Coordinates of N, CA and C in Angstrom, one line a residue:
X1 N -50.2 37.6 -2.6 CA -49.3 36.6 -2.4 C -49.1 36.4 -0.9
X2 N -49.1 37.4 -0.3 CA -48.8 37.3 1.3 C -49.9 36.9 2.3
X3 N -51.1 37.3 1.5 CA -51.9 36.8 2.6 C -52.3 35.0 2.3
X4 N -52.0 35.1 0.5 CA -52.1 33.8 0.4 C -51.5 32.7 1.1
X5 N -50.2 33.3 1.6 CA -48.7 32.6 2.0 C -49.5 32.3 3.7
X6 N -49.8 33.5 4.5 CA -50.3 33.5 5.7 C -51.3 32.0 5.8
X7 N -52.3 31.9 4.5 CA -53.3 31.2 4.9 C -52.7 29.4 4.9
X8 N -52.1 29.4 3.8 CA -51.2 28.5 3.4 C -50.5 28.1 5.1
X9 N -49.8 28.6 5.3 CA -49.2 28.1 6.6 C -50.5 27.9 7.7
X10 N -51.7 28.5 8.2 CA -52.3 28.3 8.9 C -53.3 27.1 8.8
X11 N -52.5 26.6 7.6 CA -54.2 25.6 7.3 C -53.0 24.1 7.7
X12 N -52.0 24.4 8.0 CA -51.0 22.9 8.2 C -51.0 22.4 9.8
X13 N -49.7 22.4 10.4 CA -49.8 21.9 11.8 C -49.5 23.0 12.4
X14 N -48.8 24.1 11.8 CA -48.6 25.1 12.6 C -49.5 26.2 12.7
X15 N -51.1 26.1 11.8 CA -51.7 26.4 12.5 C -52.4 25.7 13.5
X16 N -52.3 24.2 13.5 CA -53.2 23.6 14.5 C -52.5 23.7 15.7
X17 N -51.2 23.9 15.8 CA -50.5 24.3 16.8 C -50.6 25.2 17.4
X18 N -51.2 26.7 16.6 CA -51.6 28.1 17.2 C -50.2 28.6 17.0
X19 N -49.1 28.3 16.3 CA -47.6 28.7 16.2 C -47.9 29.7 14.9
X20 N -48.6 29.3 14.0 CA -48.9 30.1 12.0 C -48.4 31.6 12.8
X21 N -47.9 32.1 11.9 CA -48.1 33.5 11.7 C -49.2 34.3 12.2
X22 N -50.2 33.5 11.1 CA -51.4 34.4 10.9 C -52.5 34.1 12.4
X23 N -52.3 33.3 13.3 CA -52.5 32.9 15.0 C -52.6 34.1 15.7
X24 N -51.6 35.1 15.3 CA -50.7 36.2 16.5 C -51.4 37.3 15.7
X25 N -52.1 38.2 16.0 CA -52.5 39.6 14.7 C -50.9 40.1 14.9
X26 N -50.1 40.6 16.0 CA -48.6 41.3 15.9 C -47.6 40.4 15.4
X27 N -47.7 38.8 15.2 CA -47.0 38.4 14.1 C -47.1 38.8 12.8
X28 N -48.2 38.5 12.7 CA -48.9 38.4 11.3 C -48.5 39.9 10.7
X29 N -48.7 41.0 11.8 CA -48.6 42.6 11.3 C -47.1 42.5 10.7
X30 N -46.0 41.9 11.8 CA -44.0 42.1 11.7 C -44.2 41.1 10.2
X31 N -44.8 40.4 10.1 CA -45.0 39.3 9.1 C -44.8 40.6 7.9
X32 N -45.9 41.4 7.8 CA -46.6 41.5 6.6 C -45.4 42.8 6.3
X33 N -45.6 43.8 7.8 CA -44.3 45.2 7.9 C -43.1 44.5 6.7
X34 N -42.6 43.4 7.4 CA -41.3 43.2 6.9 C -41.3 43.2 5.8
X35 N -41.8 42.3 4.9 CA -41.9 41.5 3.8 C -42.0 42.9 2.5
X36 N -43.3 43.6 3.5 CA -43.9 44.8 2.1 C -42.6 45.9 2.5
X37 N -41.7 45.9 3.3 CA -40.2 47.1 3.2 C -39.6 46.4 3.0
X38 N -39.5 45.0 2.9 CA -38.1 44.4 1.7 C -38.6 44.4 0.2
X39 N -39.7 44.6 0.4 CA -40.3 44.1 -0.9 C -39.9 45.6 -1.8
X40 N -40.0 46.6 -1.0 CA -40.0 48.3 -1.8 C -38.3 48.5 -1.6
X41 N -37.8 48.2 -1.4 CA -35.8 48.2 -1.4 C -35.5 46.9 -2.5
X42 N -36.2 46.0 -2.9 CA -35.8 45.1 -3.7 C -34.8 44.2 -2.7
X43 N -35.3 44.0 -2.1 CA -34.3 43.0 -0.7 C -35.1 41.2 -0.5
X44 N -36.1 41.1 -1.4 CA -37.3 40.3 -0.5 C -37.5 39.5 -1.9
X45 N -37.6 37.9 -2.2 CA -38.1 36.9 -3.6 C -38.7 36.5 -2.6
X46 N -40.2 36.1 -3.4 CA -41.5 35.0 -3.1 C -41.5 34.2 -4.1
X47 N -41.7 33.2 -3.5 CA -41.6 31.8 -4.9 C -42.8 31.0 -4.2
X48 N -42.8 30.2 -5.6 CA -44.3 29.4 -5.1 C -44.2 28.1 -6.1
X49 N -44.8 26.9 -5.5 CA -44.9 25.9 -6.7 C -46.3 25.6 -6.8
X50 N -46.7 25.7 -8.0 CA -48.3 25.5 -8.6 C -48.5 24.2 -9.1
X51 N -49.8 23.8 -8.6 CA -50.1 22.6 -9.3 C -51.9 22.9 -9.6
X52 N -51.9 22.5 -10.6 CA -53.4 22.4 -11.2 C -54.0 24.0 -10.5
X53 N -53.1 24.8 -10.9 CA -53.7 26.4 -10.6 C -53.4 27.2 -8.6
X54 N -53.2 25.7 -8.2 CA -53.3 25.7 -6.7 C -51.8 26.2 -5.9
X55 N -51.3 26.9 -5.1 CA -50.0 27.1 -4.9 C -49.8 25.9 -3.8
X56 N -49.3 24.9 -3.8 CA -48.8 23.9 -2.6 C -47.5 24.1 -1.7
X57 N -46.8 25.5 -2.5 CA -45.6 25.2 -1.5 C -45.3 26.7 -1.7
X58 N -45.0 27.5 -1.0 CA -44.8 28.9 -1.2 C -43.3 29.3 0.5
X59 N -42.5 30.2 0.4 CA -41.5 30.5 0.8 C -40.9 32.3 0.4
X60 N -40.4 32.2 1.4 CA -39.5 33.4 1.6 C -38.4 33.6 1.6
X61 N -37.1 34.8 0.6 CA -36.1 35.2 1.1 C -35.7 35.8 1.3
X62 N -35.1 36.4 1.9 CA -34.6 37.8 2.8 C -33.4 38.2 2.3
X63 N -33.0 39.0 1.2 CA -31.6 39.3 0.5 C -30.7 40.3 1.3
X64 N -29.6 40.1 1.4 CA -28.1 41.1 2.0 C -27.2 40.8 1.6
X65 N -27.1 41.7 0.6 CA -26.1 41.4 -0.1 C -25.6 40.1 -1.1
X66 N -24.5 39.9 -0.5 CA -24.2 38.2 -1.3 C -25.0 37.1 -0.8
X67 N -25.8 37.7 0.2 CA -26.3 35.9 0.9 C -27.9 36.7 0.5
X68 N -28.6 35.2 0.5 CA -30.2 35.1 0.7 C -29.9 34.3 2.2
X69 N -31.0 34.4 2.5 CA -31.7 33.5 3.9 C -33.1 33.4 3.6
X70 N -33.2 31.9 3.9 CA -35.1 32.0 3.3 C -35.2 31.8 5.3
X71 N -36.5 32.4 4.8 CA -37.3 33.3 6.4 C -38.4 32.2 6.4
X72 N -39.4 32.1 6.0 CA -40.4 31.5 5.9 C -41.3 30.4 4.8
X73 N -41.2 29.1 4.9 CA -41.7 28.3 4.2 C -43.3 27.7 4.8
X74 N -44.3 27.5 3.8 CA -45.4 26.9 4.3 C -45.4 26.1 3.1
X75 N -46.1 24.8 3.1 CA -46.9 23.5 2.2 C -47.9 23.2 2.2
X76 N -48.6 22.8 1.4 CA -50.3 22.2 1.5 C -50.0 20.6 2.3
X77 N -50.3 20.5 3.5 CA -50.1 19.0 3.5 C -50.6 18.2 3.2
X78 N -51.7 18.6 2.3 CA -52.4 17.5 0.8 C -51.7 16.9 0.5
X79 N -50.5 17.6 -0.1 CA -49.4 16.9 -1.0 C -48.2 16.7 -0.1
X80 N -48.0 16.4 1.0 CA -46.7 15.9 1.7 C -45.8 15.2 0.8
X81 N -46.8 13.8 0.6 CA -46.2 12.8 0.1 C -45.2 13.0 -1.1
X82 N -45.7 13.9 -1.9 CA -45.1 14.6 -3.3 C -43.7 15.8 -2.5
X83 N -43.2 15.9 -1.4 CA -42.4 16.7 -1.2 C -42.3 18.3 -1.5
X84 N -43.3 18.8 -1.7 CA -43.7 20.1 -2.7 C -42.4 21.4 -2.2
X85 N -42.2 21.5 -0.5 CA -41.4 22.4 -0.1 C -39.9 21.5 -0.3
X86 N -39.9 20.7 -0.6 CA -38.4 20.1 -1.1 C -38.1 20.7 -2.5
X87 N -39.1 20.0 -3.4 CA -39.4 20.8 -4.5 C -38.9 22.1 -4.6
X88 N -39.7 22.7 -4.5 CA -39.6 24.2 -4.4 C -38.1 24.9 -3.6
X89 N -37.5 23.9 -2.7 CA -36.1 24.2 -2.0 C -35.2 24.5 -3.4
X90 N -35.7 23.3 -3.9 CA -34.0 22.9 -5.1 C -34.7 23.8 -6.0
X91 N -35.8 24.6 -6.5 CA -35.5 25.2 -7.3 C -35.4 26.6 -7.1
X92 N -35.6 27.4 -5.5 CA -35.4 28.2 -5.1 C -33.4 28.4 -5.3
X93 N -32.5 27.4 -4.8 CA -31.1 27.4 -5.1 C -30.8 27.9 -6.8
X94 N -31.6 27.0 -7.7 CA -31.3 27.9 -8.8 C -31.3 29.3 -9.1
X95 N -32.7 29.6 -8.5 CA -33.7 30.8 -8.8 C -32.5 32.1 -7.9
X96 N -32.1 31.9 -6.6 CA -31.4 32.7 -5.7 C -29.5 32.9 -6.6
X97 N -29.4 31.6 -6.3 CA -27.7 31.9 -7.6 C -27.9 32.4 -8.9
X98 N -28.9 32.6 -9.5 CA -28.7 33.5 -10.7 C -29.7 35.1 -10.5
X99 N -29.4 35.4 -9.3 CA -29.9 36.7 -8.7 C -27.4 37.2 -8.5
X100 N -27.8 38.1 -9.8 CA -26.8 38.9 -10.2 C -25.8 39.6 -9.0
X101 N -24.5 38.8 -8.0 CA -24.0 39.5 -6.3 C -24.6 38.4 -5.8
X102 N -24.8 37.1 -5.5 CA -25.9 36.4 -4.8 C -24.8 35.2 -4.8
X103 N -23.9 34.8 -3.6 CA -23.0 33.8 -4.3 C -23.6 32.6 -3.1
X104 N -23.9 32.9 -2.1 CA -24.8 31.7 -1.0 C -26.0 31.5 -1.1
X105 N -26.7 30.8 0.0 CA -28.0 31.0 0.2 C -27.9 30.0 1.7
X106 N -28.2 30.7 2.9 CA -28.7 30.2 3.9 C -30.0 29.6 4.4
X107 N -30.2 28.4 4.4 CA -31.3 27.8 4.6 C -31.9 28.6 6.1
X108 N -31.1 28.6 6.9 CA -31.7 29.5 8.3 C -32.1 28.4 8.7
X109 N -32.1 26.8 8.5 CA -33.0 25.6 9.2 C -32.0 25.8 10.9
X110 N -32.7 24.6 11.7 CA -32.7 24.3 12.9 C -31.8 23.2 13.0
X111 N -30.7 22.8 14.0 CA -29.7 21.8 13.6 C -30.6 20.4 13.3
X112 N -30.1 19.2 13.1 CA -31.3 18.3 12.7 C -32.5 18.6 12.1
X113 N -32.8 19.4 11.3 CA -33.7 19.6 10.1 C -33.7 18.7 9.2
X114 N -34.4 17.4 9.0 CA -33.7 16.3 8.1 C -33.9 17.0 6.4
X115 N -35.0 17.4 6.2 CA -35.1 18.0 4.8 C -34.2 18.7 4.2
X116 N -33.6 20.2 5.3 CA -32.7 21.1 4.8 C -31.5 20.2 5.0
X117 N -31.4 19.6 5.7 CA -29.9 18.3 5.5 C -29.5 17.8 4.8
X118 N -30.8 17.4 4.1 CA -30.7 16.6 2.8 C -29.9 17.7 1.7
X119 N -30.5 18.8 1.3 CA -30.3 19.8 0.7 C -29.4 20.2 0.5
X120 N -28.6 21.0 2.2 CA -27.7 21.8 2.1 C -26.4 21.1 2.5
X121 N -25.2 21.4 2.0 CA -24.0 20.8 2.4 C -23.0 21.6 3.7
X122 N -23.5 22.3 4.2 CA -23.0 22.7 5.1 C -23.2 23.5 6.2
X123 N -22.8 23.7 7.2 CA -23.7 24.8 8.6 C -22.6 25.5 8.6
X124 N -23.1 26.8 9.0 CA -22.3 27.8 9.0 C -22.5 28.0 10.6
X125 N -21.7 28.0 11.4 CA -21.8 28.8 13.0 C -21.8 29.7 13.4
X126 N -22.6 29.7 14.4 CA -23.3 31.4 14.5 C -22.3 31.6 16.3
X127 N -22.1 32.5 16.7 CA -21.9 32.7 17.8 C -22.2 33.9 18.2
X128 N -22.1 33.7 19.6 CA -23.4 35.4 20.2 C -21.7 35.5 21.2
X129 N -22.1 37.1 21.3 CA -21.0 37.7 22.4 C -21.9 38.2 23.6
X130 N -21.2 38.3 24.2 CA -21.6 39.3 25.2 C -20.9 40.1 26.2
X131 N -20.9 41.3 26.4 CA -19.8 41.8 27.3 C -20.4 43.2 27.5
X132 N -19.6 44.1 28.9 CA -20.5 45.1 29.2 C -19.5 46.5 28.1
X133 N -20.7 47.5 28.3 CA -20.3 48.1 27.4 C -19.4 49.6 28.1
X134 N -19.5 49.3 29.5 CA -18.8 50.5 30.1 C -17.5 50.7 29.8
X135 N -17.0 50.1 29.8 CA -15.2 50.2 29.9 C -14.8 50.3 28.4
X136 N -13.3 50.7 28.9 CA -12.9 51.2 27.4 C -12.4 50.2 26.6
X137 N -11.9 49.0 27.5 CA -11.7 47.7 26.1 C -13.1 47.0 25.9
X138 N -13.8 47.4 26.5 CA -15.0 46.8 25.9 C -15.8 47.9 24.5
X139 N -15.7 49.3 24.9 CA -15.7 50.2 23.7 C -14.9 50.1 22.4
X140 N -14.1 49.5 22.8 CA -13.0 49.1 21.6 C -13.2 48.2 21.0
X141 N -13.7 46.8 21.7 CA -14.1 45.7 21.5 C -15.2 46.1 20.1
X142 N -16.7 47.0 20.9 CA -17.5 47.1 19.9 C -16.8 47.7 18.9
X143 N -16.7 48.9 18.9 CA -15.1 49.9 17.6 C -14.8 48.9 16.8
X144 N -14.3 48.0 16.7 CA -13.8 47.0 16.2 C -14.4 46.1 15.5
X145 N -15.7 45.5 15.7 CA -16.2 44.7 15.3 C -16.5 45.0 13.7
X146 N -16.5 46.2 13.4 CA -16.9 46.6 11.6 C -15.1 45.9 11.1
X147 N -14.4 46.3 11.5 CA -13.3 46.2 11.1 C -12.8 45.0 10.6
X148 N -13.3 44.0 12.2 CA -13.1 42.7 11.7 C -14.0 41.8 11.1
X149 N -15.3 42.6 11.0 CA -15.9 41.7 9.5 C -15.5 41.7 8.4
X150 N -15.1 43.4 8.0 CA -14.6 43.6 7.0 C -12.7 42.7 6.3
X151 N -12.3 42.5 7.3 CA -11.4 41.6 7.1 C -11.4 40.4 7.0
X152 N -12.6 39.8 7.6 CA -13.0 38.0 7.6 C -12.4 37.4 6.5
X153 N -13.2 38.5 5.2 CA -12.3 37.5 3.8 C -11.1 37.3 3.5
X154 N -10.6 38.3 3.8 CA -9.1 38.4 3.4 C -8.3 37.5 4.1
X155 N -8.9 37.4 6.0 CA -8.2 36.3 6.5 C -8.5 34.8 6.1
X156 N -9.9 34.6 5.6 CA -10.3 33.0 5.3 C -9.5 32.9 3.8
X157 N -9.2 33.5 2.8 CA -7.9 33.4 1.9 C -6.6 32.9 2.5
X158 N -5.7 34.1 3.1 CA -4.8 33.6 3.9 C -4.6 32.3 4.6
X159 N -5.8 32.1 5.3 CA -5.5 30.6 6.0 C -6.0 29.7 4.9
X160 N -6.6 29.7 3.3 CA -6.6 29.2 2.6 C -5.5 28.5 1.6
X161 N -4.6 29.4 1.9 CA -3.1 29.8 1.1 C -2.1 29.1 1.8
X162 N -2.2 29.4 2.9 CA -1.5 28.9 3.8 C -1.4 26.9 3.7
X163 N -3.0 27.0 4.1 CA -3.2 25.4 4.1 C -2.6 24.5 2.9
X164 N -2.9 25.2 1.5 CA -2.5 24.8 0.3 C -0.7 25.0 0.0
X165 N -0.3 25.9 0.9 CA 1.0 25.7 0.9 C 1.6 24.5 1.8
X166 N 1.1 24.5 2.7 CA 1.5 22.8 4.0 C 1.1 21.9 3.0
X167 N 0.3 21.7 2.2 CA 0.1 20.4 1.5 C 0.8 20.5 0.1
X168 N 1.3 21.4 -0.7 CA 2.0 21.2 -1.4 C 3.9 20.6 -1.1
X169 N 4.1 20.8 0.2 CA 5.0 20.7 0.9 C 5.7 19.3 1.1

């Protein structure tokens, strides 16, 4: 399946681009590393859409927990026209929500992605920190960070509660 997936992607524009995977041998290796140690922890779904024996649309998802993130999608661009990785999108959402703990799925697309736009109803924001790690409120800072993931939920309830109390009002 993987190297099928590799060839699949290198035969479209991103191999003509020299971007594929299978372009780089040290892509292709983190490619193959990853995939076969999510594959042996049960962390990793491959899906594929077949037509007339032939795979046209094949993808990746990368499991943690409650969320998927799909990693990697390739298409036959034979079949553009027929939408094969759209395809294969909406039936990967079924395929991922009835993976038992599995309540999201992050497309991982790029902002303006018109396909996964179409798709998905919402972006989630990502933010990067940065700060030095000498000092002691910056030790604390990191110290902390488990903590306040661990509470995210509890606080996006609360300000859920909250809100629904102001509009009951």
């Amino acid at each position: 399946w993987l190297q099928q997936f590799l060839q699949l992607e290198r035969g479209g524009w991103k191999g003509q681009e020299g971007s594929a995977m299978d372009c780089q041998p040290a892509t292709r290796d983190f490619f193959l590393r990853t995939l076969r140690a999510g594959l042996a922890k049960g962390r990793v779904q491959l899906l594929s859409l077949v037509r007339d024996g032939q795979r046209v649309a094949m993808k990746t998802h990368l499991l943690d927990g409650a969320l998927a993130y799909t990693w990697k999608v390739a298409f036959d661009e034979a079949h553009a026209k027929q939408s094969p990785g759209a395809l294969l999108e909406l039936h990967a959402m079924q395929q991922i929500l009835a993976i038992p703990g599995v309540v999201a799925m992050d497309s991982a697309g790029v902002p303006k992605n018109e396909p996964f736009d179409r798709l998905y109803n919402a972006r989630r924001p990502i933010a990067q920190l940065r700060f030095g790690t000498g000092g002691l409120l910056s030790r604390a800072a990191i110290a902390a960070l488990p903590i306040a993931a661990r509470a995210r939920p509890s606080l996006r309830a609360l300000r859920q509660t909250l809100s629904d109390f102001r509009r009951q009002r």
